[in-house]
Short mmCIF file of C-alpha atoms in Angstrom, two decimals:
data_model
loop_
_atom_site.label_atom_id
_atom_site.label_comp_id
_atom_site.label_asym_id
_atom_site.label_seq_id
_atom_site.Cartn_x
_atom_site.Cartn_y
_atom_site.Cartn_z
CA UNK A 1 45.95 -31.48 21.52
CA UNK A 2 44.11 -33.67 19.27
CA UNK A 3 45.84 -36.61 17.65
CA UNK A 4 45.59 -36.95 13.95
CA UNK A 5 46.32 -39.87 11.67
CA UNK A 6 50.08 -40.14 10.68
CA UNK A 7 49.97 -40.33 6.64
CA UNK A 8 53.38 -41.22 5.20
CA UNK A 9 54.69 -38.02 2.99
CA UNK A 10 57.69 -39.88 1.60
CA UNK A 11 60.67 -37.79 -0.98
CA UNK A 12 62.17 -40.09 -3.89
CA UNK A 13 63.82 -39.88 -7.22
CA UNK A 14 62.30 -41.87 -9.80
CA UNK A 15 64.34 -43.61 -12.73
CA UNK A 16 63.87 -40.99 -14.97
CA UNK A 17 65.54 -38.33 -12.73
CA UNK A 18 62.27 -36.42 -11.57
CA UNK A 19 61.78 -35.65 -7.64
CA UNK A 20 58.52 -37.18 -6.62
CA UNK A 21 56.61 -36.91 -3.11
CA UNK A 22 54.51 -40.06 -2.65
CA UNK A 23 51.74 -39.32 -0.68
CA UNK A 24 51.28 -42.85 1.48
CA UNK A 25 47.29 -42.81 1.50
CA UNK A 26 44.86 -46.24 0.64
CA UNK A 27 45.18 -44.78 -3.36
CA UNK A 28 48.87 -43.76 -3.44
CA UNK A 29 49.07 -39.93 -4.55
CA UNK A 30 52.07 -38.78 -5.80
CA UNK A 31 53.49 -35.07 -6.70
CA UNK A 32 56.24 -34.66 -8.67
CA UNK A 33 58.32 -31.58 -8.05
CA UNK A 34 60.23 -31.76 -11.05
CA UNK A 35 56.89 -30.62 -13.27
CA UNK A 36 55.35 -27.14 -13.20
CA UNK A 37 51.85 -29.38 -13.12
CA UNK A 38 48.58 -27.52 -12.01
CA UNK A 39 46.29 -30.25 -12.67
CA UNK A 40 48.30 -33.07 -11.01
CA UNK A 41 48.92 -30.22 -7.94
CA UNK A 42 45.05 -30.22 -8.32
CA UNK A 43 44.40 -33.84 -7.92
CA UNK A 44 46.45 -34.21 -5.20
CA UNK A 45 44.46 -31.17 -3.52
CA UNK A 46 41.14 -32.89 -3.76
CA UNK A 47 42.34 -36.41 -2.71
CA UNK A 48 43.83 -34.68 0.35
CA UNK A 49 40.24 -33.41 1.22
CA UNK A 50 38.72 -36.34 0.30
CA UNK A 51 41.13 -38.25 2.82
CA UNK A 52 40.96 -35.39 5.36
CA UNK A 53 36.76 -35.98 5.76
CA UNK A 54 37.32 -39.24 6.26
CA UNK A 55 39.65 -39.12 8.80
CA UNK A 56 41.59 -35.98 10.08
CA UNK A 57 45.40 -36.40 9.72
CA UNK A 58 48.58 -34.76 8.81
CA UNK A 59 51.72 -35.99 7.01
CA UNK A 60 54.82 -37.49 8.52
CA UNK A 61 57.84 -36.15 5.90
CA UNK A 62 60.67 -38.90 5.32
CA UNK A 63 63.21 -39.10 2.77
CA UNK A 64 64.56 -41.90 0.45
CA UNK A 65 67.50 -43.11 1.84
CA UNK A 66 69.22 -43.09 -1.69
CA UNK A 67 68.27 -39.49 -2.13
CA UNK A 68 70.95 -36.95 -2.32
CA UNK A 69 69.27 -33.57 -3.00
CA UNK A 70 69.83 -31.86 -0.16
CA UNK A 71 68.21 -28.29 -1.30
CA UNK A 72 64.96 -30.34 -2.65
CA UNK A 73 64.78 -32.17 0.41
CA UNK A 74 64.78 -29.14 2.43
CA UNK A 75 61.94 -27.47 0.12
CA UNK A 76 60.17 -30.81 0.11
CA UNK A 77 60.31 -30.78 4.26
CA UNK A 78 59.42 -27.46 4.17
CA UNK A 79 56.22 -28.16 1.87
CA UNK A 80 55.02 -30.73 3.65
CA UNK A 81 55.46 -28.55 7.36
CA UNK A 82 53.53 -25.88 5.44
CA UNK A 83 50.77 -28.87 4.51
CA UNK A 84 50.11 -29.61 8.00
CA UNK A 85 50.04 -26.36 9.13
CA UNK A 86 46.90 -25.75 6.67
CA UNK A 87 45.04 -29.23 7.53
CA UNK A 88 45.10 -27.94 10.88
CA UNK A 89 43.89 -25.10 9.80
CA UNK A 90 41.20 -26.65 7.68
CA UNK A 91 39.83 -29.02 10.77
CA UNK A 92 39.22 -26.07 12.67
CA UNK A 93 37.01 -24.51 9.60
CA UNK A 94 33.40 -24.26 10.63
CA UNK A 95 32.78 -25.57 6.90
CA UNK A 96 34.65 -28.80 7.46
CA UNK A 97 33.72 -29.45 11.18
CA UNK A 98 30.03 -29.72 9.86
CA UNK A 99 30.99 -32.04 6.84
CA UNK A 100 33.20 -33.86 9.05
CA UNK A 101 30.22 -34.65 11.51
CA UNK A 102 28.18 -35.75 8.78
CA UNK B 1 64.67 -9.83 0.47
CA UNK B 2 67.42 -9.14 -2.38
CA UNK B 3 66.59 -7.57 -5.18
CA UNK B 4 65.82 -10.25 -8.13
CA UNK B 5 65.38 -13.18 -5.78
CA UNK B 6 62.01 -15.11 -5.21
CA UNK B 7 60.27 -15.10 -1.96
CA UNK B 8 59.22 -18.33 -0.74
CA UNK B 9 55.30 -18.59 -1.12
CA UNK B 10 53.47 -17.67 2.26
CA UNK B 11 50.90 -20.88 1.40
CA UNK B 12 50.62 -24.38 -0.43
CA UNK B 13 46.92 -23.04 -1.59
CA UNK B 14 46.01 -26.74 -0.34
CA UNK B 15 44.02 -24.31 2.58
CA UNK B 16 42.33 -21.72 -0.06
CA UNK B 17 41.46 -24.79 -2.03
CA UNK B 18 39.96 -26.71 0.66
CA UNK B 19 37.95 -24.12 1.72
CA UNK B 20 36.78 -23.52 -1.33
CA UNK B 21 35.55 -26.42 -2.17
CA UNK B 22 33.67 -27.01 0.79
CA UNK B 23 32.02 -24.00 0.06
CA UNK B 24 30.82 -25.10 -3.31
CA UNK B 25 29.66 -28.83 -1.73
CA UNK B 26 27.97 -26.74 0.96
CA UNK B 27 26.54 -24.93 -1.36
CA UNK B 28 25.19 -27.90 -4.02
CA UNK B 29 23.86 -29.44 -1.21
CA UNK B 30 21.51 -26.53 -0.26
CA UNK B 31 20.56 -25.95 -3.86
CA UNK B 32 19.52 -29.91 -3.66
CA UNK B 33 17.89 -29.86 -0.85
CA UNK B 34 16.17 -26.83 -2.15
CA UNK B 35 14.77 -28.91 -4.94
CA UNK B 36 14.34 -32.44 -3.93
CA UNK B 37 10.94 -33.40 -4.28
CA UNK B 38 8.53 -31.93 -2.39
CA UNK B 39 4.34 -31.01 -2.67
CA UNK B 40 2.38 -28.59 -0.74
CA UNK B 41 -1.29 -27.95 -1.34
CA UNK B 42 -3.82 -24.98 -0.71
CA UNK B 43 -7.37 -25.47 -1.07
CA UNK B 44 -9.70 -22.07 -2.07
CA UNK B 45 -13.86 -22.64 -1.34
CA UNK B 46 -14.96 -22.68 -5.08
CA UNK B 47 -18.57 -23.02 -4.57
CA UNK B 48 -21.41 -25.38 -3.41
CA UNK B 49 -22.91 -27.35 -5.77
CA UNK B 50 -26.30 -29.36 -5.12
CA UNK B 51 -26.42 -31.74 -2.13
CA UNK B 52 -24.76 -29.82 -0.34
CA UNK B 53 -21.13 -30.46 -2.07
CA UNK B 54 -18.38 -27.91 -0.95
CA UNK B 55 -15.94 -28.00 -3.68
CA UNK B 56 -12.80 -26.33 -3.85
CA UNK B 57 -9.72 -25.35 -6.15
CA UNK B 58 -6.83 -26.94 -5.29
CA UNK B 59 -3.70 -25.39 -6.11
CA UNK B 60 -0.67 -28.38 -6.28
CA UNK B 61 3.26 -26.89 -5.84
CA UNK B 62 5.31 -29.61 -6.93
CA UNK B 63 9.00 -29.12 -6.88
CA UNK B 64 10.25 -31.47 -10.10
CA UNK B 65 9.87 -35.13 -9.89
CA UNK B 66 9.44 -37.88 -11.99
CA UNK B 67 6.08 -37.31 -12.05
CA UNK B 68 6.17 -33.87 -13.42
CA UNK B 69 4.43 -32.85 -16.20
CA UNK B 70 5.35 -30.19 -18.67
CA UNK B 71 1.86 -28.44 -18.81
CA UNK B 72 3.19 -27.21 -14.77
CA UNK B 73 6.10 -25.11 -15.53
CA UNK B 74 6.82 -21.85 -17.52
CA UNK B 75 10.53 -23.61 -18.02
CA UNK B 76 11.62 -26.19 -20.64
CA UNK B 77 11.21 -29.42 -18.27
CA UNK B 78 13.91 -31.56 -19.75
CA UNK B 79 16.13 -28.80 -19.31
CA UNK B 80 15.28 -28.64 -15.71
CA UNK B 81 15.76 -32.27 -15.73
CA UNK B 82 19.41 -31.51 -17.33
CA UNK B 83 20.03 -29.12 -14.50
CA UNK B 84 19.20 -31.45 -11.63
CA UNK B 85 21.13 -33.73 -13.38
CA UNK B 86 24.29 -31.79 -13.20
CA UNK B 87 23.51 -30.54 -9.78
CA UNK B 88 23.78 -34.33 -8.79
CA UNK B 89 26.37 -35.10 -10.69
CA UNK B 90 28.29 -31.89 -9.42
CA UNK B 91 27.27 -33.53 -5.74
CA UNK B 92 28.71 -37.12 -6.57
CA UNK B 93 31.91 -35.65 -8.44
CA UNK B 94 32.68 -33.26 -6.00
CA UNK B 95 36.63 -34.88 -5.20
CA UNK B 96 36.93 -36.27 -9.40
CA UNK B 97 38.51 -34.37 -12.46
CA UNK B 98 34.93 -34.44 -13.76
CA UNK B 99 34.16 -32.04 -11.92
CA UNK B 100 35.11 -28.93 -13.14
CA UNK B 101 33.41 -30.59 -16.57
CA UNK B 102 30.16 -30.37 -14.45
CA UNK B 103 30.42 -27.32 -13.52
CA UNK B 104 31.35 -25.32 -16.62
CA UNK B 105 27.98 -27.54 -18.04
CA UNK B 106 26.05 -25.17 -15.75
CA UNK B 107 27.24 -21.86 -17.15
CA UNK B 108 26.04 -22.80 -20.61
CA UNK B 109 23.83 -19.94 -21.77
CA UNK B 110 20.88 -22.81 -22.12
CA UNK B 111 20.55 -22.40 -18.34
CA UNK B 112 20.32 -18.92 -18.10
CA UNK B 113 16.29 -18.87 -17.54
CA UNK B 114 16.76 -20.91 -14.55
CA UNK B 115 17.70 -19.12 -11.92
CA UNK B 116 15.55 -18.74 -9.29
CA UNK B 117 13.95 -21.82 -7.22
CA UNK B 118 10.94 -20.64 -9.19
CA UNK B 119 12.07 -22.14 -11.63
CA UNK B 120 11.69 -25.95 -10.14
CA UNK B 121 7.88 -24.95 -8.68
CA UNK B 122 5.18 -27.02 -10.81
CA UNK B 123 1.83 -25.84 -10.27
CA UNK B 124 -1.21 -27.10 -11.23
CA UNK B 125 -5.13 -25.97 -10.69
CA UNK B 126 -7.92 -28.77 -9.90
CA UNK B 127 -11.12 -28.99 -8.44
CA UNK B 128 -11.48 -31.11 -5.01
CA UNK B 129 -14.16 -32.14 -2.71
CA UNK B 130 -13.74 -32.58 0.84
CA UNK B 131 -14.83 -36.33 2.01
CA UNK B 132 -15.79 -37.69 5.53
CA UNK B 133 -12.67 -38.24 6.52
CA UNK B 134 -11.76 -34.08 6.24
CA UNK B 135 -9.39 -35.36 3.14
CA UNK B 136 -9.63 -33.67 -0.17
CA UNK B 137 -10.22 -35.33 -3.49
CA UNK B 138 -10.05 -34.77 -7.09
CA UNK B 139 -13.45 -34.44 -8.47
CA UNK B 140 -14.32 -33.24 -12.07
CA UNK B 141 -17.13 -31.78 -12.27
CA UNK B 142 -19.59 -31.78 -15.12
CA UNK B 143 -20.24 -29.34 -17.36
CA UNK B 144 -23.69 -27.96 -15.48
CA UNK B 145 -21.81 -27.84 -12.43
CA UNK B 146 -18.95 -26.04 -13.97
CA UNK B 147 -21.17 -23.50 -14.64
CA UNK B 148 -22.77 -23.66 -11.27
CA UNK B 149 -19.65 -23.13 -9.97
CA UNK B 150 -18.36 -19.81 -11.87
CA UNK B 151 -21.70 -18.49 -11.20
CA UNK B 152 -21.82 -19.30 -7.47
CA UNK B 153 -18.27 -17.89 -7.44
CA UNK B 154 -18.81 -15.10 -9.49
CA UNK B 155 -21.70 -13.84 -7.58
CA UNK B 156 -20.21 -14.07 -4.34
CA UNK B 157 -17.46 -11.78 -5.87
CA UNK B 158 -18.24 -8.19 -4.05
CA UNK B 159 -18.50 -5.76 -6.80
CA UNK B 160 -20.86 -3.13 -7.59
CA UNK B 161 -22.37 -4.38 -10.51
CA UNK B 162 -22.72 -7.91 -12.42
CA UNK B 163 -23.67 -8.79 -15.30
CA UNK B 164 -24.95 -12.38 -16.19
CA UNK B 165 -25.56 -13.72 -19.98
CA UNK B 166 -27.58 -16.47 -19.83
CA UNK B 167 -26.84 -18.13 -16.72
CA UNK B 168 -29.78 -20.55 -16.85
CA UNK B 169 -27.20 -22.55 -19.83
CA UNK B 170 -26.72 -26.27 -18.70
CA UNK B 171 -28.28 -25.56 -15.08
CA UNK B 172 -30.90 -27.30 -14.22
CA UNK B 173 -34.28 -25.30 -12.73
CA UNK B 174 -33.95 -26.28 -9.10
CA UNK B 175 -30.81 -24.47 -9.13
CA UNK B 176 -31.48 -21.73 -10.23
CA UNK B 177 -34.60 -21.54 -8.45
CA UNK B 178 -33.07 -22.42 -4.83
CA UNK B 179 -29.52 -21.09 -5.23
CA UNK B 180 -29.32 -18.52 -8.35
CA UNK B 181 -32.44 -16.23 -7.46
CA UNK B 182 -32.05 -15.63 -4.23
CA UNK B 183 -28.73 -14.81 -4.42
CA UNK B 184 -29.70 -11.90 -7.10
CA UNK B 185 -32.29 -10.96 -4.88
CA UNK B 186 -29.88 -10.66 -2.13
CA UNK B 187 -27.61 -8.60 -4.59
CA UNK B 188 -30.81 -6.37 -5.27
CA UNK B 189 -31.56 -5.66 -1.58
CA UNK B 190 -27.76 -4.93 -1.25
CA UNK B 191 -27.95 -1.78 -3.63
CA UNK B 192 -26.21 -3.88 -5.92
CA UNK B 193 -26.53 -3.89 -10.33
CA UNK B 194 -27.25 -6.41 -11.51
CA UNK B 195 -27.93 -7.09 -15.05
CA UNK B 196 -29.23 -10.20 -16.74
CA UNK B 197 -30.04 -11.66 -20.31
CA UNK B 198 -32.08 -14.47 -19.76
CA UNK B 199 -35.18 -16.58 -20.97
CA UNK B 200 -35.38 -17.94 -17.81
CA UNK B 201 -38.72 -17.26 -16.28
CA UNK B 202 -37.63 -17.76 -12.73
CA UNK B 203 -34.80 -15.38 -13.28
CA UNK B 204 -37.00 -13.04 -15.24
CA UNK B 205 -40.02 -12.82 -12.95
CA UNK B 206 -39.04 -14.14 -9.78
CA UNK B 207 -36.32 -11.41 -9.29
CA UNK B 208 -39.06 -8.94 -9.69
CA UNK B 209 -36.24 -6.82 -12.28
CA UNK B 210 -36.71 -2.83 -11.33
CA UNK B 211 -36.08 -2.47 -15.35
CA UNK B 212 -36.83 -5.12 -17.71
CA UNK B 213 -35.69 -4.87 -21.26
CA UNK B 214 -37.28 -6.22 -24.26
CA UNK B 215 -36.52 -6.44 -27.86
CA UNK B 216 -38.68 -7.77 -30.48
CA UNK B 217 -38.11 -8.47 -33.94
CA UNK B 218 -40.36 -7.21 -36.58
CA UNK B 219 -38.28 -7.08 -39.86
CA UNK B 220 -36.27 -4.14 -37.19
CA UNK B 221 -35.32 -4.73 -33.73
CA UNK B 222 -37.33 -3.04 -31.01
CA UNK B 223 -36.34 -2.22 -28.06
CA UNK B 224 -39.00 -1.94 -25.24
CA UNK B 225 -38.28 -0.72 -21.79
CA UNK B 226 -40.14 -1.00 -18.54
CA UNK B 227 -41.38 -3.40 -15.53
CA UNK B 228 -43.45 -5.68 -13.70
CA UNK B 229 -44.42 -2.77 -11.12
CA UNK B 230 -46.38 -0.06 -13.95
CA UNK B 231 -47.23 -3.32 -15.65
CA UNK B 232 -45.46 -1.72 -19.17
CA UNK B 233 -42.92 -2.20 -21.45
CA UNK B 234 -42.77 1.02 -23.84
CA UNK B 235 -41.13 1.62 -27.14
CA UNK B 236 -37.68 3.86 -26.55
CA UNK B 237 -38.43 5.03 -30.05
CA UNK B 238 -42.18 5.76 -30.13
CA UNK B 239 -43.38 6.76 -26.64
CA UNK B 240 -47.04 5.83 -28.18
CA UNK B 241 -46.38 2.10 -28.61
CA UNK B 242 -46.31 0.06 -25.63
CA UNK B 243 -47.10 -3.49 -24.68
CA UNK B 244 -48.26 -5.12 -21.46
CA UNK B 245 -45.19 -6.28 -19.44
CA UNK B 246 -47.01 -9.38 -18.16
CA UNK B 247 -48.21 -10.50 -21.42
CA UNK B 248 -44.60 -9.95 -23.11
CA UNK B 249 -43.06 -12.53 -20.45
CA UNK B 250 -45.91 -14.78 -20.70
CA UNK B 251 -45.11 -15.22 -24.05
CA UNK B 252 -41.56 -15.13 -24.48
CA UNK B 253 -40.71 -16.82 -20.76
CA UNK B 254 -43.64 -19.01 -20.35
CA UNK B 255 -44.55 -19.95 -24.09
CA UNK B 256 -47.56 -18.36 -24.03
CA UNK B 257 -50.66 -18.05 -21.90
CA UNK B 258 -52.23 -20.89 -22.91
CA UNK B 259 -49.05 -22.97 -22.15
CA UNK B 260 -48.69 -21.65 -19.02
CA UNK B 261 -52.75 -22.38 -18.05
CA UNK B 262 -51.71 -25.86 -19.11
CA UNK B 263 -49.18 -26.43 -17.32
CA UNK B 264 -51.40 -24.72 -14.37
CA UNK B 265 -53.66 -27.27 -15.19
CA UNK B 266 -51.54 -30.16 -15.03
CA UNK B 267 -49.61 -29.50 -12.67
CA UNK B 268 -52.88 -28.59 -10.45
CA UNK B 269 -54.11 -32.42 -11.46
CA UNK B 270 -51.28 -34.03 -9.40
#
C-alpha cells in the first residue's frame, strides 16, 4: 500500500472558547468547528487540493493535551478518518492521477 | 435512526469538491489550449499573371494573438481579449478565493456571443506568390493585374454563359491578346456564351463574335445587329438600313481606315 505524507490534523481550544482543527501544512490552515462557516470550510477545501497535487498525503488526528471535550474530540477524530478516507479516494481519481503526473 | 435525531453526514464533501474542481481546471486547460495562439494557412490558384507568375489567395486562420487585428473577426476583439483574460486568470486562481470572482465574470451576458471556438478564429484574405524556394509570399498586386486576375479567374469559372464589360480596362494589349482571346475562343469552341462589351479590337475581331452588336448615336440610339461572316450589321428597327460590319469596326475599333492603313504603314516600315 502506498505511503502518503503524514500532515499533522491537530484539535485545540482557542482563548476565546471556539474548537479549532489546525491543519499542520507549510501555510497553517485552520477550521474552526465552533462556526457554521462555508467559506472558511471552502478555503480549507482548496488548500487541501492544492497540498494534495503537490504531494499525496493524509492527516494524522491528535488532540491538545489541555482539551477536555470529549464528544468534539470524537466528531473531530471522526472528521478527520472521514478526510482520509476521501484523499484516498481522490488519488485514485483518473482526474487527479493525470494532474498529479504533470 | 430515532425519530427527530440527525444522521451523521455520509461525506466531508472535501471528495465532491475535489473532484469538481479538477474537472473545471481540466476543463480551462482544454479551452486554453484550444485557443493559444496558433496559424494555419491554405493557398487557392488565383490566376497567372504575365511572366509566368502563379499567384494565389491565401486564406490566414489566426487564433487571437497580440498581433490580431480587429478587421479578422465577426466578434468585439477586446472582448475576446477580456475573455482570454479571465480564462487565464481562472487557470492561475484555480486554488484562491478569487476564483469564484473569475468565474461569475464569465457568465456576464457581454460574453454571450462567444461561444464557440469560432469565435477566437481570425481570418484574413491576401494574395501570395510562390518563390524559388516553394515558400509563399505576400504580393500586392497592381491594379492591371487585379483585373487580370478576376478575369483569368472568372473565366476559368465553368458556367454556361459569361458576360464581360469591358475587360480590356487597365490591361495592357499583350494580355489580352496572348491570354484573354484565346481563352474566349476556347469558351466559343466549348459551346459556351459568351458576351462582351468592348472597344477592344482584338477582342472584337479576333474572337471572330457569331453576333456582333452595334449601337450608334444619331440624336436616337441605334441598335444594329449582325457579323463578320455576312459582312452586315442591320438595323433591328428598319430591316432596310444596314451598314458594312467591317467598316463599322474599322471605325469604331481601329479609329478609322485611314488610321489603321497608317499604322499598316508604320508598322510595315520597321
Amino acid at each position: 500500500m502506498e505511503e502518503y505524507k503524514k500532515i499533522n490534523a491537530i484539535l485545540y481550544m482557542k482563548e476565546n472558547g471556539e474548537s479549532v482543527i489546525k491543519l499542520e501544512f507549510v501555510d497553517i490552515i485552520e477550521v474552526n468547528l465552533s462556526k457554521n462557516e462555508q467559506s472558511g470550510l471552502k478555503k480549507a477545501f482548496s488548500k487541501m487540493l492544492e497540498n494534495a497535487l503537490k504531494e499525496k498525503f493524509v492527516f494524522e488526528f491528535t488532540c491538545n493535551e489541555n482539551y477536555k471535550n470529549q464528544l468534539i474530540i470524537d466528531v473531530a477524530k471522526c472528521y478527520i478518518d472521514e478526510l482520509n478516507i476521501e484523499l484516498e479516494k481522490l488519488y485514485s481519481e483518473e482526474s487527479f492521477k493525470e494532474i498529479y503526473k504533470e | 435512526m430515532k425519530t427527530g435525531t440527525k444522521s451523521k453526514p455520509s461525506s466531508t464533501g472535501f471528495l465532491e469538491y475535489a473532484t469538481n474542481k479538477l474537472k473545471l481546471y481540466k476543463n480551462i486547460i482544454e479551452i486554453k489550449n484550444n485557443i493559444q495562439d496558433r496559424i494555419f494557412c491554405t493557398q487557392t490558384w488565383l490566376g497567372k499573371l504575365e511572366e509566368k507568375k502563379d499567384v494565389y489567395i491565401e486564406t490566414r486562420y489566426r487564433m487571437l494573438s497580440k498581433e490580431s487585428v480587429t478587421a479578422e473577426f465577426k466578434c468585439n476583439i477586446t472582448l475576446l481579449r477580456h475573455f482570454k483574460n479571465i480564462i487565464e486568470k481562472i487557470e492561475n486562481n484555480l486554488f484562491d478565493v478569487e476564483l469564484y470572482d473569475n468565474i461569475a465574470e464569465l457568465r456576464d451576458e457581454k460574453f454571450n456571443d462567444i461561444n464557440t471556438l469560432w469565435n477566437f478564429i481570425g481570418v484574413s484574405k491576401y494574395c501570395v506568390i510562390k518563390k524559388k524556394d516553394e515558400k509563399f509570399e505576400q504580393y500586392e498586386p497592381s491594379k492591371g493585374e487585379e483585373t487580370m486576375l478576376i478575369l483569368h479567374e472568372r473565366l476559368n469559372e465553368n458556367k454556361d454563359i459569361y458576360i464581360l464589360d469591358e475587360p480590356e480596362k487597365s490591361l495592357g494589349n499583350s494580355y489580352i491578346n496572348d491570354v484573354i482571346v484565346p481563352i474566349i475562343n476556347n469558351l466559343a469552341s466549348m459551346k459556351k456564351t459568351v458576351i462582351i462589351a468592348t472597344h477592344n479590337a482584338n477582342i472584337a475581331v479576333r474572337t471572330l463574335p457569331y453576333t456582333s452588336v452595334y449601337k450608334e448615336y444619331n440624336g436616337e440610339y441605334l441598335t444594329f445587329i449582325g457579323n463578320p461572316f455576312i459582312d452586315q450589321l442591320i438595323n433591328i428597327e428598319d430591316k432596310e438600313d444596314v451598314r458594312n460590319w467591317k467598316e463599322v469596326s474599322l471605325k469604331c475599333l481601329e479609329g478609322g481606315e485611314l488610321a489603321f492603313d497608317e499604322r499598316g504603314e508604320i508598322y510595315g516600315r520597321i
